[in-house]
Amino acid sequence: MNADGRTRLHQTPEWKALAKHRDELGEVRLRDLFAADPGRGTGCTLRVGDLYVDHSKHLVTDETLRLLRELAAATGVFGLRDAMFRGERINTTEDRAVLHTALRAPRDAVIEVDGENVVPKVHAVLDEMADFADRVRSGEWTGHTGKRIRNVVNVGIGGSDLGPAMAYEALRAFTDRELTVRFVSNVDGADLHEATRDLDPAETLFVIASKTFTTIETVTNATSARTWLLKALGDEKAVARHFVALSTNAEKVAGFGIDTANMFEFWDWVGGRYSYDSAIGLSLMIAIGPDRFREMLDGFHLVDEHFRTAPAESNVPLLMGLLGVWYGNFMGAQSHAVLPYSHYLSKFTAYLQQLDMESNGKSVDREGRPVAWQTGPVVWGTPGTNGQHAYYQLIHQGTKLIPADFIGFARPVAELSDELAAQHDLLMANFFAQTQALAFGKTPDEVRAEGVPEELVPHKTFRGDHPTTTILARELTPSVLGQLVALYEHKVFVQGAIWNIDSFDQWGVELGKVLAKRVEPALTEGAEVPGLDASTKALVAAYRELRGRK
Ligand SMILES: O=P(O)(O)OC[C@H]1O[C@H](O)[C@H](O)[C@@H](O)[C@@H]1O
């Protein structure tokens, strides 16, 4: 039993019913499921906004889905969802509300935190961002020497990098092509070096993105960027024209030397990995313009409303979350692949890695007790068709169960030449062929019928039954991107709620930070670090020798 008297997850009747159902189902063959139900292809599709979501190629029956929905209801997913939307402090270990949904709420919405409606604040910052973005885009905001800003360098890490960097790539076709926009995150000096080496400091704006403004990588890179700028422009006053900050921490921003008049604010109820439609999106907004940014927010909001109000049977994030629970908790899957068939989504899976793995990579429940069930999967993947020529072999014929999401678009971006646009059908032919091959494989008899010698038959047989979700949309617009990201945010929410973990803290990143600080003097000065283990001690000594330090 839980501290609050509730039965623990794996002891609930709903969990046990799913385990029994899995045993009774035995080996699920997609060929059989489709043969038994000719309507499965169209029947197992849901629509949300501009997204067409096909879940027919999953190792589930109607009964499986019904039992999974019962698990969701029994574990309080809907109550927690409503509490999140109401602004309750559902991030219990940090005692914070979780309100990224307020960042995309319409102007007239009312969402209260501690009795204060936060929506007017959200729109006030969005308006300030829009005003600033317009001034940079029009050339009205100039650098210290009066030159037009032609380069924007976002300096941030984790949630202050991955979201805007991913969305910038995704929406490149909507960006001002006259502007150079780059993202620096790594504390490896090579990152800043490569991002700035061909830029004119007089034309460069640094956007320092950090919720806390204490993150060592970001503060270090921001300090180096400042030095780079001042070396060229020679005047401290230049900082005010070339640096803006995106943060919740005005004191630290001022301490760094950025005028808080040039700071765009957000709030502690926005988690880092849920923050790119807050002020953290400024670099993106400069690139695509305020109108496109607002279209993206509307896309998020559309899916928020769907998640909040759609019945369980047609609720897409709920379904995606439940399918993940089925594979992770009842079928032994350890990972989940996200495979976008769009070059523009090249950073989408990396973005989802933080969203999913930082949220649900937990091993104690909300009451602090070890969980007795699997939690978040390893999320991985790269854009198709590249993966097909690399690791798809393992998905098709390896020994692991890897559920995958395939994301594709009916139309290429408008600016492609006719010749390049014509390649789109080939891209999408691969997209459809892969999910078909993964689901239905190729039987030994089919292989034999092709005249393959008997000894090669096992090698050329594809078992099939590799489950996939297909998400299809007309084209990758700002709104569609917002819809996609919100789908995954809420999918992660559903899973965290079922597993009874706090999806909104990230204590697991702290230990490494503390140890890095402790070990640094050993590298630089050869200082004795108390309590350093024998392995690390030897490695540090080898490092110092290789670095040419005595
Ligand atoms: O925005 P910041 O405060 O600089 O934080 C940047 C990132 O680093 C932290 O360590 C967390 O793991 C991330 O959730 C966060 O997004």
mmCIF file of N, CA, C and O in Angstrom, residues 76-142:
data_model
loop_
_atom_site.group_PDB
_atom_site.id
_atom_site.type_symbol
_atom_site.label_atom_id
_atom_site.label_comp_id
_atom_site.label_asym_id
_atom_site.label_seq_id
_atom_site.Cartn_x
_atom_site.Cartn_y
_atom_site.Cartn_z
ATOM 1 N N GLY A 76 -5.136 7.386 -11.789
ATOM 2 C CA GLY A 76 -5.395 8.808 -11.575
ATOM 3 C C GLY A 76 -4.799 9.740 -12.621
ATOM 4 O O GLY A 76 -4.540 10.915 -12.340
ATOM 5 N N VAL A 77 -4.586 9.226 -13.842
ATOM 6 C CA VAL A 77 -3.992 10.071 -14.893
ATOM 7 C C VAL A 77 -4.841 11.323 -15.134
ATOM 8 O O VAL A 77 -4.304 12.427 -15.254
ATOM 9 N N PHE A 78 -6.156 11.139 -15.177
ATOM 10 C CA PHE A 78 -7.010 12.270 -15.566
ATOM 11 C C PHE A 78 -7.078 13.324 -14.458
ATOM 12 O O PHE A 78 -7.101 14.519 -14.729
ATOM 13 N N GLY A 79 -7.077 12.861 -13.211
ATOM 14 C CA GLY A 79 -7.085 13.806 -12.091
ATOM 15 C C GLY A 79 -5.797 14.617 -12.062
ATOM 16 O O GLY A 79 -5.806 15.836 -11.858
ATOM 17 N N LEU A 80 -4.667 13.930 -12.302
ATOM 18 C CA LEU A 80 -3.378 14.633 -12.279
ATOM 19 C C LEU A 80 -3.294 15.608 -13.458
ATOM 20 O O LEU A 80 -2.786 16.722 -13.331
ATOM 21 N N ARG A 81 -3.824 15.165 -14.609
ATOM 22 C CA ARG A 81 -3.861 16.049 -15.785
ATOM 23 C C ARG A 81 -4.623 17.333 -15.434
ATOM 24 O O ARG A 81 -4.148 18.446 -15.679
ATOM 25 N N ASP A 82 -5.787 17.188 -14.848
ATOM 26 C CA ASP A 82 -6.592 18.368 -14.539
ATOM 27 C C ASP A 82 -5.891 19.245 -13.512
ATOM 28 O O ASP A 82 -5.943 20.473 -13.594
ATOM 29 N N ALA A 83 -5.206 18.605 -12.568
ATOM 30 C CA ALA A 83 -4.463 19.378 -11.553
ATOM 31 C C ALA A 83 -3.335 20.162 -12.213
ATOM 32 O O ALA A 83 -3.069 21.314 -11.854
ATOM 33 N N MET A 84 -2.670 19.553 -13.210
ATOM 34 C CA MET A 84 -1.608 20.267 -13.929
ATOM 35 C C MET A 84 -2.181 21.496 -14.621
ATOM 36 O O MET A 84 -1.666 22.606 -14.453
ATOM 37 N N PHE A 85 -3.267 21.297 -15.372
ATOM 38 C CA PHE A 85 -3.862 22.424 -16.111
ATOM 39 C C PHE A 85 -4.371 23.507 -15.166
ATOM 40 O O PHE A 85 -4.427 24.671 -15.525
ATOM 41 N N ARG A 86 -4.762 23.128 -13.953
ATOM 42 C CA ARG A 86 -5.264 24.117 -12.979
ATOM 43 C C ARG A 86 -4.148 24.865 -12.280
ATOM 44 O O ARG A 86 -4.395 25.792 -11.528
ATOM 45 N N GLY A 87 -2.892 24.429 -12.472
ATOM 46 C CA GLY A 87 -1.787 25.138 -11.833
ATOM 47 C C GLY A 87 -1.462 24.637 -10.443
ATOM 48 O O GLY A 87 -0.808 25.330 -9.664
ATOM 49 N N GLU A 88 -1.908 23.420 -10.112
ATOM 50 C CA GLU A 88 -1.541 22.882 -8.793
ATOM 51 C C GLU A 88 -0.076 22.450 -8.773
ATOM 52 O O GLU A 88 0.513 22.189 -9.824
ATOM 53 N N ARG A 89 0.486 22.354 -7.581
ATOM 54 C CA ARG A 89 1.923 22.063 -7.451
ATOM 55 C C ARG A 89 2.170 20.566 -7.586
ATOM 56 O O ARG A 89 2.493 19.889 -6.613
ATOM 57 N N ILE A 90 2.056 20.076 -8.809
ATOM 58 C CA ILE A 90 2.199 18.620 -9.003
ATOM 59 C C ILE A 90 3.663 18.189 -9.072
ATOM 60 O O ILE A 90 3.956 17.003 -9.025
ATOM 61 N N ASN A 91 4.592 19.137 -9.217
ATOM 62 C CA ASN A 91 6.018 18.806 -9.080
ATOM 63 C C ASN A 91 6.328 18.880 -7.593
ATOM 64 O O ASN A 91 6.741 19.911 -7.061
ATOM 65 N N THR A 92 6.109 17.745 -6.919
ATOM 66 C CA THR A 92 6.112 17.781 -5.451
ATOM 67 C C THR A 92 7.518 17.914 -4.870
ATOM 68 O O THR A 92 7.696 18.573 -3.860
ATOM 69 N N THR A 93 8.532 17.312 -5.517
ATOM 70 C CA THR A 93 9.857 17.370 -4.891
ATOM 71 C C THR A 93 10.462 18.773 -4.998
ATOM 72 O O THR A 93 11.382 19.108 -4.260
ATOM 73 N N GLU A 94 9.967 19.584 -5.926
ATOM 74 C CA GLU A 94 10.429 20.977 -6.006
ATOM 75 C C GLU A 94 9.330 21.947 -5.577
ATOM 76 O O GLU A 94 9.520 23.162 -5.636
ATOM 77 N N ASP A 95 8.192 21.377 -5.176
ATOM 78 C CA ASP A 95 7.044 22.171 -4.739
ATOM 79 C C ASP A 95 6.688 23.271 -5.754
ATOM 80 O O ASP A 95 6.608 24.459 -5.409
ATOM 81 N N ARG A 96 6.501 22.844 -7.013
ATOM 82 C CA ARG A 96 6.210 23.816 -8.067
ATOM 83 C C ARG A 96 5.015 23.391 -8.909
ATOM 84 O O ARG A 96 4.785 22.198 -9.118
ATOM 85 N N ALA A 97 4.325 24.393 -9.422
ATOM 86 C CA ALA A 97 3.308 24.124 -10.438
ATOM 87 C C ALA A 97 4.008 23.753 -11.742
ATOM 88 O O ALA A 97 5.203 24.030 -11.922
ATOM 89 N N VAL A 98 3.265 23.120 -12.633
ATOM 90 C CA VAL A 98 3.806 22.659 -13.920
ATOM 91 C C VAL A 98 2.902 23.241 -15.005
ATOM 92 O O VAL A 98 1.863 22.679 -15.335
ATOM 93 N N LEU A 99 3.279 24.401 -15.513
ATOM 94 C CA LEU A 99 2.298 25.116 -16.335
ATOM 95 C C LEU A 99 2.808 25.520 -17.707
ATOM 96 O O LEU A 99 2.457 26.608 -18.189
ATOM 97 N N HIS A 100 3.585 24.643 -18.354
ATOM 98 C CA HIS A 100 3.982 25.012 -19.720
ATOM 99 C C HIS A 100 2.750 25.219 -20.602
ATOM 100 O O HIS A 100 2.821 25.958 -21.577
ATOM 101 N N THR A 101 1.622 24.606 -20.234
ATOM 102 C CA THR A 101 0.414 24.812 -21.041
ATOM 103 C C THR A 101 -0.060 26.270 -20.977
ATOM 104 O O THR A 101 -0.720 26.739 -21.913
ATOM 105 N N ALA A 102 0.304 26.983 -19.900
ATOM 106 C CA ALA A 102 -0.100 28.399 -19.823
ATOM 107 C C ALA A 102 0.682 29.260 -20.814
ATOM 108 O O ALA A 102 0.241 30.349 -21.177
ATOM 109 N N LEU A 103 1.846 28.768 -21.259
ATOM 110 C CA LEU A 103 2.682 29.558 -22.176
ATOM 111 C C LEU A 103 2.022 29.703 -23.545
ATOM 112 O O LEU A 103 2.388 30.552 -24.329
ATOM 113 N N ARG A 104 1.090 28.808 -23.840
ATOM 114 C CA ARG A 104 0.430 28.884 -25.146
ATOM 115 C C ARG A 104 -1.077 29.071 -25.001
ATOM 116 O O ARG A 104 -1.846 28.818 -25.933
ATOM 117 N N ALA A 105 -1.506 29.510 -23.829
ATOM 118 C CA ALA A 105 -2.938 29.758 -23.617
ATOM 119 C C ALA A 105 -3.326 31.071 -24.301
ATOM 120 O O ALA A 105 -2.525 32.000 -24.365
ATOM 121 N N PRO A 106 -4.554 31.157 -24.817
ATOM 122 C CA PRO A 106 -4.971 32.420 -25.445
ATOM 123 C C PRO A 106 -5.032 33.559 -24.429
ATOM 124 O O PRO A 106 -5.151 33.323 -23.221
ATOM 125 N N ARG A 107 -4.939 34.785 -24.952
ATOM 126 C CA ARG A 107 -4.883 35.987 -24.118
ATOM 127 C C ARG A 107 -5.974 36.060 -23.054
ATOM 128 O O ARG A 107 -5.761 36.559 -21.963
ATOM 129 N N ASP A 108 -7.177 35.571 -23.386
ATOM 130 C CA ASP A 108 -8.288 35.742 -22.439
ATOM 131 C C ASP A 108 -8.444 34.564 -21.469
ATOM 132 O O ASP A 108 -9.370 34.530 -20.674
ATOM 133 N N ALA A 109 -7.508 33.614 -21.511
ATOM 134 C CA ALA A 109 -7.607 32.478 -20.586
ATOM 135 C C ALA A 109 -7.265 32.937 -19.165
ATOM 136 O O ALA A 109 -6.589 33.950 -18.967
ATOM 137 N N VAL A 110 -7.770 32.193 -18.195
ATOM 138 C CA VAL A 110 -7.452 32.488 -16.790
ATOM 139 C C VAL A 110 -6.835 31.230 -16.180
ATOM 140 O O VAL A 110 -7.483 30.193 -16.102
ATOM 141 N N ILE A 111 -5.549 31.320 -15.821
ATOM 142 C CA ILE A 111 -4.880 30.184 -15.177
ATOM 143 C C ILE A 111 -4.149 30.745 -13.966
ATOM 144 O O ILE A 111 -3.304 31.639 -14.098
ATOM 145 N N GLU A 112 -4.510 30.235 -12.803
ATOM 146 C CA GLU A 112 -3.987 30.865 -11.583
ATOM 147 C C GLU A 112 -2.914 30.037 -10.900
ATOM 148 O O GLU A 112 -3.025 28.821 -10.799
ATOM 149 N N VAL A 113 -1.867 30.729 -10.463
ATOM 150 C CA VAL A 113 -0.883 30.126 -9.571
ATOM 151 C C VAL A 113 -0.906 30.959 -8.298
ATOM 152 O O VAL A 113 -0.713 32.186 -8.355
ATOM 153 N N ASP A 114 -1.172 30.312 -7.183
ATOM 154 C CA ASP A 114 -1.297 31.014 -5.893
ATOM 155 C C ASP A 114 -2.244 32.211 -5.995
ATOM 156 O O ASP A 114 -1.930 33.319 -5.522
ATOM 157 N N GLY A 115 -3.355 32.017 -6.668
ATOM 158 C CA GLY A 115 -4.373 33.069 -6.745
ATOM 159 C C GLY A 115 -4.094 34.151 -7.779
ATOM 160 O O GLY A 115 -4.906 35.060 -7.956
ATOM 161 N N GLU A 116 -2.962 34.080 -8.491
ATOM 162 C CA GLU A 116 -2.665 35.118 -9.495
ATOM 163 C C GLU A 116 -2.833 34.536 -10.903
ATOM 164 O O GLU A 116 -2.283 33.475 -11.216
ATOM 165 N N ASN A 117 -3.577 35.251 -11.742
ATOM 166 C CA ASN A 117 -3.734 34.820 -13.140
ATOM 167 C C ASN A 117 -2.410 35.070 -13.875
ATOM 168 O O ASN A 117 -1.954 36.205 -13.990
ATOM 169 N N VAL A 118 -1.786 33.998 -14.387
ATOM 170 C CA VAL A 118 -0.449 34.158 -14.995
ATOM 171 C C VAL A 118 -0.519 34.484 -16.500
ATOM 172 O O VAL A 118 0.477 34.853 -17.100
ATOM 173 N N VAL A 119 -1.703 34.362 -17.094
ATOM 174 C CA VAL A 119 -1.804 34.537 -18.552
ATOM 175 C C VAL A 119 -1.408 35.961 -19.000
ATOM 176 O O VAL A 119 -0.674 36.107 -19.986
ATOM 177 N N PRO A 120 -1.839 37.018 -18.286
ATOM 178 C CA PRO A 120 -1.403 38.359 -18.718
ATOM 179 C C PRO A 120 0.129 38.512 -18.709
ATOM 180 O O PRO A 120 0.689 39.138 -19.619
ATOM 181 N N LYS A 121 0.806 37.904 -17.717
ATOM 182 C CA LYS A 121 2.281 37.982 -17.668
ATOM 183 C C LYS A 121 2.886 37.294 -18.889
ATOM 184 O O LYS A 121 3.840 37.762 -19.488
ATOM 185 N N VAL A 122 2.322 36.128 -19.216
ATOM 186 C CA VAL A 122 2.824 35.357 -20.358
ATOM 187 C C VAL A 122 2.736 36.204 -21.621
ATOM 188 O O VAL A 122 3.696 36.322 -22.396
ATOM 189 N N HIS A 123 1.581 36.826 -21.830
ATOM 190 C CA HIS A 123 1.404 37.598 -23.069
ATOM 191 C C HIS A 123 2.200 38.895 -23.053
ATOM 192 O O HIS A 123 2.643 39.367 -24.106
ATOM 193 N N ALA A 124 2.421 39.455 -21.862
ATOM 194 C CA ALA A 124 3.255 40.674 -21.796
ATOM 195 C C ALA A 124 4.664 40.339 -22.268
ATOM 196 O O ALA A 124 5.261 41.085 -23.066
ATOM 197 N N VAL A 125 5.211 39.200 -21.824
ATOM 198 C CA VAL A 125 6.575 38.828 -22.253
ATOM 199 C C VAL A 125 6.581 38.486 -23.743
ATOM 200 O O VAL A 125 7.490 38.893 -24.475
ATOM 201 N N LEU A 126 5.555 37.779 -24.201
ATOM 202 C CA LEU A 126 5.490 37.459 -25.642
ATOM 203 C C LEU A 126 5.477 38.751 -26.468
ATOM 204 O O LEU A 126 6.138 38.838 -27.514
ATOM 205 N N ASP A 127 4.750 39.750 -25.998
ATOM 206 C CA ASP A 127 4.693 41.028 -26.729
ATOM 207 C C ASP A 127 6.058 41.719 -26.734
ATOM 208 O O ASP A 127 6.483 42.261 -27.752
ATOM 209 N N GLU A 128 6.738 41.679 -25.580
ATOM 210 C CA GLU A 128 8.093 42.281 -25.521
ATOM 211 C C GLU A 128 9.038 41.551 -26.472
ATOM 212 O O GLU A 128 9.854 42.171 -27.155
ATOM 213 N N MET A 129 8.939 40.226 -26.461
ATOM 214 C CA MET A 129 9.791 39.432 -27.364
ATOM 215 C C MET A 129 9.498 39.793 -28.826
ATOM 216 O O MET A 129 10.413 39.958 -29.639
ATOM 217 N N ALA A 130 8.210 39.923 -29.137
ATOM 218 C CA ALA A 130 7.813 40.215 -30.525
ATOM 219 C C ALA A 130 8.361 41.576 -30.944
ATOM 220 O O ALA A 130 8.887 41.743 -32.049
ATOM 221 N N ASP A 131 8.268 42.526 -30.046
ATOM 222 C CA ASP A 131 8.760 43.871 -30.340
ATOM 223 C C ASP A 131 10.273 43.831 -30.595
ATOM 224 O O ASP A 131 10.770 44.378 -31.586
ATOM 225 N N PHE A 132 10.977 43.119 -29.738
ATOM 226 C CA PHE A 132 12.437 43.029 -29.892
ATOM 227 C C PHE A 132 12.796 42.280 -31.176
ATOM 228 O O PHE A 132 13.657 42.710 -31.954
ATOM 229 N N ALA A 133 12.119 41.145 -31.406
ATOM 230 C CA ALA A 133 12.411 40.341 -32.607
ATOM 231 C C ALA A 133 12.184 41.184 -33.863
ATOM 232 O O ALA A 133 12.999 41.159 -34.799
ATOM 233 N N ASP A 134 11.097 41.941 -33.882
ATOM 234 C CA ASP A 134 10.816 42.791 -35.052
ATOM 235 C C ASP A 134 11.916 43.830 -35.250
ATOM 236 O O ASP A 134 12.314 44.115 -36.379
ATOM 237 N N ARG A 135 12.396 44.388 -34.138
ATOM 238 C CA ARG A 135 13.440 45.425 -34.257
ATOM 239 C C ARG A 135 14.740 44.829 -34.787
ATOM 240 O O ARG A 135 15.431 45.455 -35.579
ATOM 241 N N VAL A 136 15.066 43.631 -34.358
ATOM 242 C CA VAL A 136 16.284 42.990 -34.876
ATOM 243 C C VAL A 136 16.083 42.643 -36.353
ATOM 244 O O VAL A 136 16.941 42.920 -37.204
ATOM 245 N N ARG A 137 14.939 42.067 -36.675
ATOM 246 C CA ARG A 137 14.677 41.630 -38.055
ATOM 247 C C ARG A 137 14.631 42.814 -39.037
ATOM 248 O O ARG A 137 15.042 42.682 -40.182
ATOM 249 N N SER A 138 14.135 43.950 -38.559
ATOM 250 C CA SER A 138 14.008 45.099 -39.466
ATOM 251 C C SER A 138 15.308 45.898 -39.572
ATOM 252 O O SER A 138 15.443 46.761 -40.434
ATOM 253 N N GLY A 139 16.231 45.632 -38.657
ATOM 254 C CA GLY A 139 17.488 46.394 -38.674
ATOM 255 C C GLY A 139 17.433 47.630 -37.786
ATOM 256 O O GLY A 139 18.400 48.380 -37.665
ATOM 257 N N GLU A 140 16.289 47.827 -37.124
ATOM 258 C CA GLU A 140 16.157 48.996 -36.240
ATOM 259 C C GLU A 140 17.062 48.848 -35.015
ATOM 260 O O GLU A 140 17.651 49.814 -34.546
ATOM 261 N N TRP A 141 17.150 47.621 -34.492
ATOM 262 C CA TRP A 141 18.072 47.357 -33.369
ATOM 263 C C TRP A 141 19.456 47.106 -33.970
ATOM 264 O O TRP A 141 19.649 46.137 -34.710
ATOM 265 N N THR A 142 20.372 48.006 -33.694
ATOM 266 C CA THR A 142 21.708 47.849 -34.276
ATOM 267 C C THR A 142 22.706 47.480 -33.196
ATOM 268 O O THR A 142 22.425 47.607 -32.004
#
